Each structure stands twice: as structure tokens, then as C-alpha cells.
XYZ file of C-alpha atoms in Angstrom:
352
model
C 116.482 -62.202 -199.571
C 113.827 -64.257 -197.876
C 110.221 -63.559 -198.899
C 109.616 -61.730 -195.627
C 112.736 -59.598 -195.930
C 111.838 -58.724 -199.526
C 108.384 -57.393 -198.676
C 109.470 -55.602 -195.513
C 112.321 -53.909 -197.356
C 110.088 -52.853 -200.239
C 107.258 -51.568 -198.060
C 109.725 -49.625 -195.903
C 110.681 -47.854 -199.141
C 114.115 -49.347 -199.545
C 115.428 -51.453 -202.415
C 115.030 -55.224 -201.984
C 116.680 -57.751 -204.288
C 113.600 -57.714 -206.497
C 110.042 -56.387 -206.561
C 107.644 -58.593 -204.560
C 104.497 -59.702 -206.366
C 101.035 -61.170 -205.945
C 97.865 -61.992 -207.893
C 94.837 -64.225 -207.584
C 92.206 -65.818 -209.797
C 88.425 -66.051 -209.946
C 87.164 -69.665 -210.117
C 87.073 -69.824 -213.922
C 90.638 -68.583 -214.261
C 91.752 -70.804 -211.386
C 90.504 -73.773 -213.409
C 92.534 -72.516 -216.371
C 95.597 -72.164 -214.124
C 95.224 -75.798 -213.067
C 94.821 -76.925 -216.687
C 97.807 -74.955 -217.889
C 100.254 -75.739 -215.081
C 99.096 -78.894 -213.321
C 99.479 -76.969 -210.059
C 96.684 -75.992 -207.688
C 98.286 -73.340 -205.471
C 99.099 -70.089 -207.275
C 101.029 -68.632 -204.335
C 103.416 -71.575 -204.320
C 103.640 -71.888 -208.103
C 104.447 -68.234 -208.781
C 106.393 -67.624 -205.578
C 104.273 -65.002 -203.846
C 105.779 -63.724 -200.614
C 102.682 -63.107 -198.485
C 100.728 -65.530 -196.347
C 97.606 -64.586 -194.378
C 96.208 -65.542 -190.979
C 92.657 -64.899 -189.854
C 90.170 -65.366 -187.051
C 88.270 -68.624 -187.031
C 84.636 -68.451 -188.008
C 81.775 -69.970 -186.049
C 80.693 -73.491 -186.877
C 77.080 -72.355 -186.931
C 75.626 -68.935 -187.691
C 72.429 -67.540 -186.175
C 69.242 -68.055 -188.142
C 69.267 -64.877 -190.199
C 66.268 -65.887 -192.300
C 63.965 -64.192 -189.770
C 65.349 -60.859 -190.989
C 64.110 -61.665 -194.493
C 60.320 -61.943 -194.165
C 59.971 -62.155 -197.945
C 62.137 -65.284 -197.997
C 65.645 -66.004 -199.305
C 66.685 -67.604 -202.603
C 67.797 -71.207 -202.714
C 71.524 -71.577 -202.139
C 71.842 -68.275 -200.286
C 74.764 -68.034 -197.856
C 75.275 -65.534 -195.045
C 78.134 -63.559 -193.562
C 78.571 -63.157 -189.818
C 76.757 -59.843 -190.138
C 73.735 -61.511 -191.715
C 74.312 -60.224 -195.232
C 73.011 -62.750 -197.739
C 74.643 -63.775 -201.000
C 72.485 -65.525 -203.559
C 74.119 -67.365 -206.474
C 73.591 -66.212 -210.043
C 74.133 -67.820 -213.437
C 76.853 -65.285 -214.364
C 80.238 -66.717 -213.425
C 81.110 -66.139 -209.737
C 78.879 -63.103 -209.215
C 76.151 -63.068 -206.579
C 73.224 -60.872 -205.605
C 73.079 -59.391 -202.132
C 70.423 -59.437 -199.422
C 70.306 -56.888 -196.591
C 69.296 -58.033 -193.094
C 68.620 -54.540 -191.703
C 66.711 -53.248 -194.722
C 63.443 -53.056 -192.787
C 64.849 -51.603 -189.550
C 64.500 -47.943 -188.571
C 65.531 -47.602 -184.926
C 68.540 -48.156 -182.696
C 66.356 -50.406 -180.541
C 65.915 -52.738 -183.503
C 69.669 -52.737 -184.104
C 70.267 -53.684 -180.476
C 68.185 -56.825 -181.009
C 70.307 -58.020 -183.937
C 72.613 -61.033 -183.254
C 75.920 -59.235 -183.790
C 79.048 -61.396 -184.088
C 81.455 -61.738 -181.171
C 85.140 -61.945 -182.068
C 86.456 -62.079 -178.498
C 86.143 -65.791 -177.497
C 89.527 -67.468 -177.359
C 88.628 -70.236 -179.792
C 88.428 -67.585 -182.515
C 91.965 -66.233 -182.121
C 94.066 -68.282 -179.674
C 95.775 -70.008 -182.619
C 97.192 -66.798 -184.073
C 100.529 -66.654 -182.227
C 101.478 -70.178 -183.288
C 100.217 -69.677 -186.833
C 102.324 -66.538 -187.249
C 105.373 -68.183 -185.670
C 105.097 -71.171 -188.007
C 104.890 -68.937 -191.089
C 107.758 -66.759 -189.883
C 109.878 -69.865 -189.362
C 109.492 -70.478 -193.093
C 110.351 -66.802 -193.717
C 106.983 -65.714 -195.107
C 105.612 -62.186 -194.787
C 102.463 -62.535 -192.652
C 99.317 -60.427 -192.891
C 96.371 -60.482 -190.517
C 93.020 -60.145 -192.270
C 90.754 -57.527 -190.681
C 88.257 -56.657 -193.397
C 86.078 -53.576 -193.619
C 84.053 -50.999 -191.743
C 82.125 -49.066 -194.410
C 81.503 -52.094 -196.618
C 80.227 -54.290 -193.806
C 78.099 -51.406 -192.557
C 76.293 -50.581 -195.792
C 75.788 -54.244 -196.626
C 73.444 -54.531 -193.652
C 70.710 -51.911 -194.372
C 71.876 -51.316 -198.022
C 74.010 -48.410 -199.178
C 71.434 -45.743 -199.939
C 69.628 -46.336 -196.653
C 72.827 -46.080 -194.613
C 73.792 -42.867 -196.405
C 70.355 -41.414 -195.654
C 70.748 -42.375 -192.001
C 74.219 -40.798 -191.862
C 72.593 -37.503 -192.842
C 69.195 -37.743 -191.148
C 69.559 -40.237 -188.286
C 73.180 -40.238 -187.039
C 72.487 -42.409 -183.954
C 71.242 -45.243 -186.187
C 74.221 -45.069 -188.541
C 76.648 -44.547 -185.680
C 75.429 -47.664 -183.893
C 76.221 -49.843 -186.921
C 79.614 -48.238 -187.496
C 80.559 -48.493 -183.829
C 79.634 -52.159 -183.496
C 81.771 -53.040 -186.518
C 84.638 -50.802 -185.395
C 84.698 -52.598 -182.029
C 85.216 -55.861 -183.890
C 87.937 -54.456 -186.139
C 89.828 -52.842 -183.262
C 89.822 -56.098 -181.304
C 91.081 -57.987 -184.347
C 93.824 -55.395 -184.853
C 94.893 -55.755 -181.224
C 95.198 -59.504 -181.541
C 97.128 -59.353 -184.824
C 99.535 -56.913 -183.211
C 99.970 -59.208 -180.219
C 100.441 -62.254 -182.459
C 103.363 -60.694 -184.329
C 101.849 -60.143 -187.768
C 103.899 -58.040 -190.157
C 100.840 -56.266 -191.547
C 97.135 -55.778 -191.024
C 95.061 -56.101 -194.171
C 91.999 -53.867 -194.241
C 90.130 -51.090 -196.003
C 86.908 -50.078 -197.700
C 85.853 -49.445 -201.271
C 85.112 -45.718 -201.081
C 86.177 -44.740 -204.618
C 84.364 -44.583 -207.926
C 86.061 -44.225 -211.302
C 86.738 -40.487 -211.039
C 85.698 -39.460 -207.524
C 84.768 -40.784 -204.105
C 81.347 -42.282 -203.427
C 80.872 -39.884 -200.517
C 82.297 -36.440 -199.901
C 85.734 -36.258 -198.267
C 84.038 -34.315 -195.463
C 81.622 -37.156 -194.795
C 84.436 -39.730 -194.911
C 86.459 -37.677 -192.435
C 83.494 -37.456 -190.088
C 82.345 -41.071 -190.195
C 85.260 -43.295 -191.154
C 88.553 -41.535 -190.517
C 88.293 -41.602 -186.684
C 87.152 -45.200 -186.706
C 90.033 -46.366 -188.885
C 92.399 -44.308 -186.727
C 91.226 -46.324 -183.749
C 91.784 -49.628 -185.563
C 95.322 -48.728 -186.661
C 96.200 -47.442 -183.199
C 94.992 -50.701 -181.654
C 97.449 -52.682 -183.786
C 100.377 -50.289 -183.424
C 99.929 -49.972 -179.665
C 100.731 -53.688 -179.501
C 103.444 -53.663 -182.178
C 104.740 -50.270 -183.387
C 106.447 -51.979 -186.342
C 103.291 -53.529 -187.771
C 102.340 -52.201 -191.205
C 98.827 -51.071 -192.109
C 97.422 -51.752 -195.609
C 94.443 -49.817 -196.920
C 92.399 -51.069 -199.851
C 89.998 -49.018 -201.905
C 89.205 -49.400 -205.555
C 88.730 -46.240 -207.575
C 89.831 -42.652 -207.046
C 90.648 -41.844 -203.412
C 93.053 -38.951 -203.971
C 91.128 -36.497 -201.744
C 91.835 -38.577 -198.608
C 95.289 -40.060 -199.231
C 96.865 -37.482 -196.922
C 94.319 -38.452 -194.257
C 95.148 -42.143 -194.640
C 98.821 -41.400 -194.059
C 97.968 -39.202 -191.072
C 96.065 -41.957 -189.256
C 98.797 -44.527 -189.750
C 98.312 -46.363 -193.028
C 101.587 -47.382 -194.678
C 100.376 -49.004 -197.905
C 97.757 -48.073 -200.510
C 96.095 -50.752 -202.627
C 95.225 -51.314 -205.463
C 96.142 -47.975 -207.134
C 94.045 -48.413 -210.276
C 95.916 -46.696 -213.133
C 92.602 -46.057 -214.891
C 91.541 -43.907 -211.908
C 94.752 -42.436 -210.465
C 98.218 -41.885 -211.952
C 100.553 -44.169 -209.975
C 103.628 -42.157 -210.964
C 102.033 -38.925 -209.746
C 101.111 -40.580 -206.447
C 104.662 -41.843 -206.119
C 106.049 -38.345 -206.620
C 103.638 -36.787 -204.144
C 103.480 -39.422 -201.413
C 106.283 -41.900 -202.111
C 108.403 -40.772 -199.170
C 105.578 -41.693 -196.765
C 103.452 -44.309 -198.528
C 104.078 -47.552 -200.389
C 101.984 -48.940 -203.232
C 100.575 -52.445 -203.732
C 99.046 -53.098 -207.156
C 99.220 -50.690 -210.141
C 98.642 -53.149 -213.046
C 95.253 -52.336 -214.566
C 92.512 -54.948 -214.627
C 90.017 -52.709 -216.444
C 92.360 -52.310 -219.409
C 95.731 -54.014 -219.655
C 95.145 -57.447 -218.168
C 91.883 -58.341 -219.991
C 92.230 -56.309 -223.188
C 95.942 -55.726 -223.734
C 98.346 -57.987 -225.574
C 101.110 -59.873 -223.752
C 103.450 -57.126 -224.974
C 101.162 -54.521 -223.392
C 101.243 -56.394 -220.090
C 105.021 -56.548 -220.132
C 105.256 -52.854 -220.978
C 102.948 -51.990 -218.065
C 105.069 -54.017 -215.660
C 108.274 -52.379 -216.895
C 106.764 -48.892 -216.620
C 105.438 -49.566 -213.122
C 108.748 -50.877 -211.813
C 110.612 -47.906 -213.287
C 108.150 -45.218 -212.181
C 106.650 -46.550 -208.945
C 109.195 -49.079 -207.717
C 112.332 -47.178 -208.702
C 113.566 -46.892 -205.098
C 111.397 -49.492 -203.384
C 107.909 -48.849 -202.111
C 106.171 -51.254 -204.517
C 104.594 -54.679 -204.399
C 103.456 -55.217 -207.966
C 100.062 -56.792 -208.540
C 96.971 -56.532 -210.704
C 94.471 -54.124 -209.226
C 91.817 -56.807 -208.728
C 91.431 -60.549 -208.696
C 91.917 -61.682 -212.298
C 88.542 -62.243 -213.943
C 87.459 -64.807 -216.581
C 88.113 -62.351 -219.435
C 91.876 -62.267 -218.782
C 93.689 -64.400 -221.397
C 96.038 -66.983 -219.945
C 98.791 -65.583 -222.172
C 98.553 -62.319 -220.247
C 99.010 -64.107 -216.932
C 102.154 -65.710 -218.331
C 103.326 -62.319 -219.598
C 102.735 -60.774 -216.178
C 104.814 -63.427 -214.455
C 107.602 -63.272 -217.033
C 107.756 -59.484 -216.947
C 108.034 -59.329 -213.169
C 110.908 -61.798 -213.360
C 112.596 -59.834 -216.159
C 112.085 -56.240 -215.031
C 111.634 -56.631 -211.291
C 115.285 -57.114 -210.345
C 117.105 -54.282 -208.566
C 120.722 -53.724 -209.537
């Protein structure tokens, strides 16, 4: 099978020739990958099936420093929503700055320089980019991003949650502005012929959600429904991928209802992938399942191989699986475990 056929077959819950796969590295482990292999591109070296297209970013961002009257650290960078990231001395981690932390009113939000995704220079390239990747038989995802995460990263999480309870117009304004962006992006990815839209929000903690299911259903479910509908109105065959770390079991049925086809990353430390497969496997596919809190950093190569074998047998038994670690691989993952992961997928990931 071609890479595209393999992923489409698996995600449509049929048996491909083998289980598709994917993983990525933090900068420290990327350097180790280069040292160990002499290669620089993990997707090409390991044979990952997915390629991603995205909107172009602006050459110059607004001056967001005016939203930080106390100043910004040296080396701070900004997102299109004005969220700052300041470098730290601990690997690739950064500290975050919040541009709306001192705002209280909708009028103040209306004065913020919100991004505009609609100009043609941002997305006119998508049709050709997708066509070129399809001509090489890659599975193509369009990167949408988040709603909840982008929203709370503007005023900070606790403030947004307070506003959701005590000042709904304020919170709703932020959510609606971001949802407008995501729905437009979804429309364009559907028009461009992408196989999948790649989106979601971290709403899970280790053993529960970070907000009540009721609050999620009120604030985020209808907005994600709109985004998925925008893509599927243009292309009914496009797949929708939802990412959330942690335990999201209370809303999995809701995710299926509003049109999501794939759940990622399915952390085995938080949810039992086999139980999810039994309960939802006729309507939902799974992307991930190899633990990065346990197996990848702290297991032996034999443990990694056993986890891959178990996952293929219990989650990918009749399709419906793209196997992957549940997070980008961090500096504490031994290189031997990366090798074991790759070898195990090759050994156990073949359908007969």
C-alpha cells in the first residue's frame, strides 16, 4: 500500500498492510537522532506516512509588548495571539506570558490586534501543496490548532475559568474570535483536499478532566462542532483528529457525536486503550497509545517492544490504529528505546 492508502485504510477501521506509525523528538533527542543515524529528517528516515500543510504566518507581528507594561524577558517570542514564550535554562521548556492578563472588559478585548487568517497570501498555496504531496502518495493533514488552549493562554487559565463562570460575555468573546479563525481554516483545508484536519485541546488531567463535562459541553462542544462541520461541508470524506492529553473519557461520546474520527494520544497511564477500543472502536480510531510517562523513558527496550505488541494486538487488531508515542519524545528517552520502538513496529505491525 502507499502511505496514504495505509493511513486511510487504518483510520477507516479496516486492515491495511501494516500499522502506520509516527513519532517526533524534542531538540536534545533530535540531536541524538542525527548523531546515531547521520540523517536529519525523522519522517523520511523511519518512513512515517503523514505530511502536514499549514497556513502561512505573517512576516511581522504586531507590537505586543504594549500589553506587558511590566516588560518582557530577553529572547521572548510571541504567537499570533500575543502569548509570550520566554526561554528557560531547562532544556526546551519556556515560561508563558499572557497578553490579556490585565483586561476586564469586552471593550478592551475589541481593541486587541487579533490575527486575520482570511487574506489569500496565507492560504492560496494550499491546493497546490496538497496536490504535490498526494502525487507522492502521502497522507496529508491540515494543521488547525486549538480553541481552549489558545483562549486560556491569553488571559491565563484561572482568569478565563473565572470569566466563564462570572462574566460569560468576556469569555465568549475570546472563544468566538478563535473559533472564527479555526472554522475558516477548516473550510480551506476541506476545499484544498486534505485527508485530515489536525486539531484539539488539552482538556484532560491524569485522572479527570480539567473542567467539568458540563462546562466543556457548554463552552467547547458547540464550537468544535462548528469547526468540524466547516471542513466536512467542503469535503464529507475529510477526517477529523482530536488531541487531548490525559483522561477525557467523560466526553468521548460527545467527540464522536460532533464528527471527530480519531482520538489522540490515548495515554495508557490515564485511559485503558483496550477498553476504549471495545467501547468505541466501531466508531473511533486511535492514534498513539505508547506511554511516554512510563514505557518510553523508564522501560527497557524489551518493555517497549512488549507495549507495541500489546497495542497492535488489542487496539489495532482490526485496523483503527496509528501507533505512536503519546507525546513528543523527551530528553529522558534512551536512544535504545527509540530503536526498539521502530523495530517492534516493523516486527509486530504487519497484518496477515
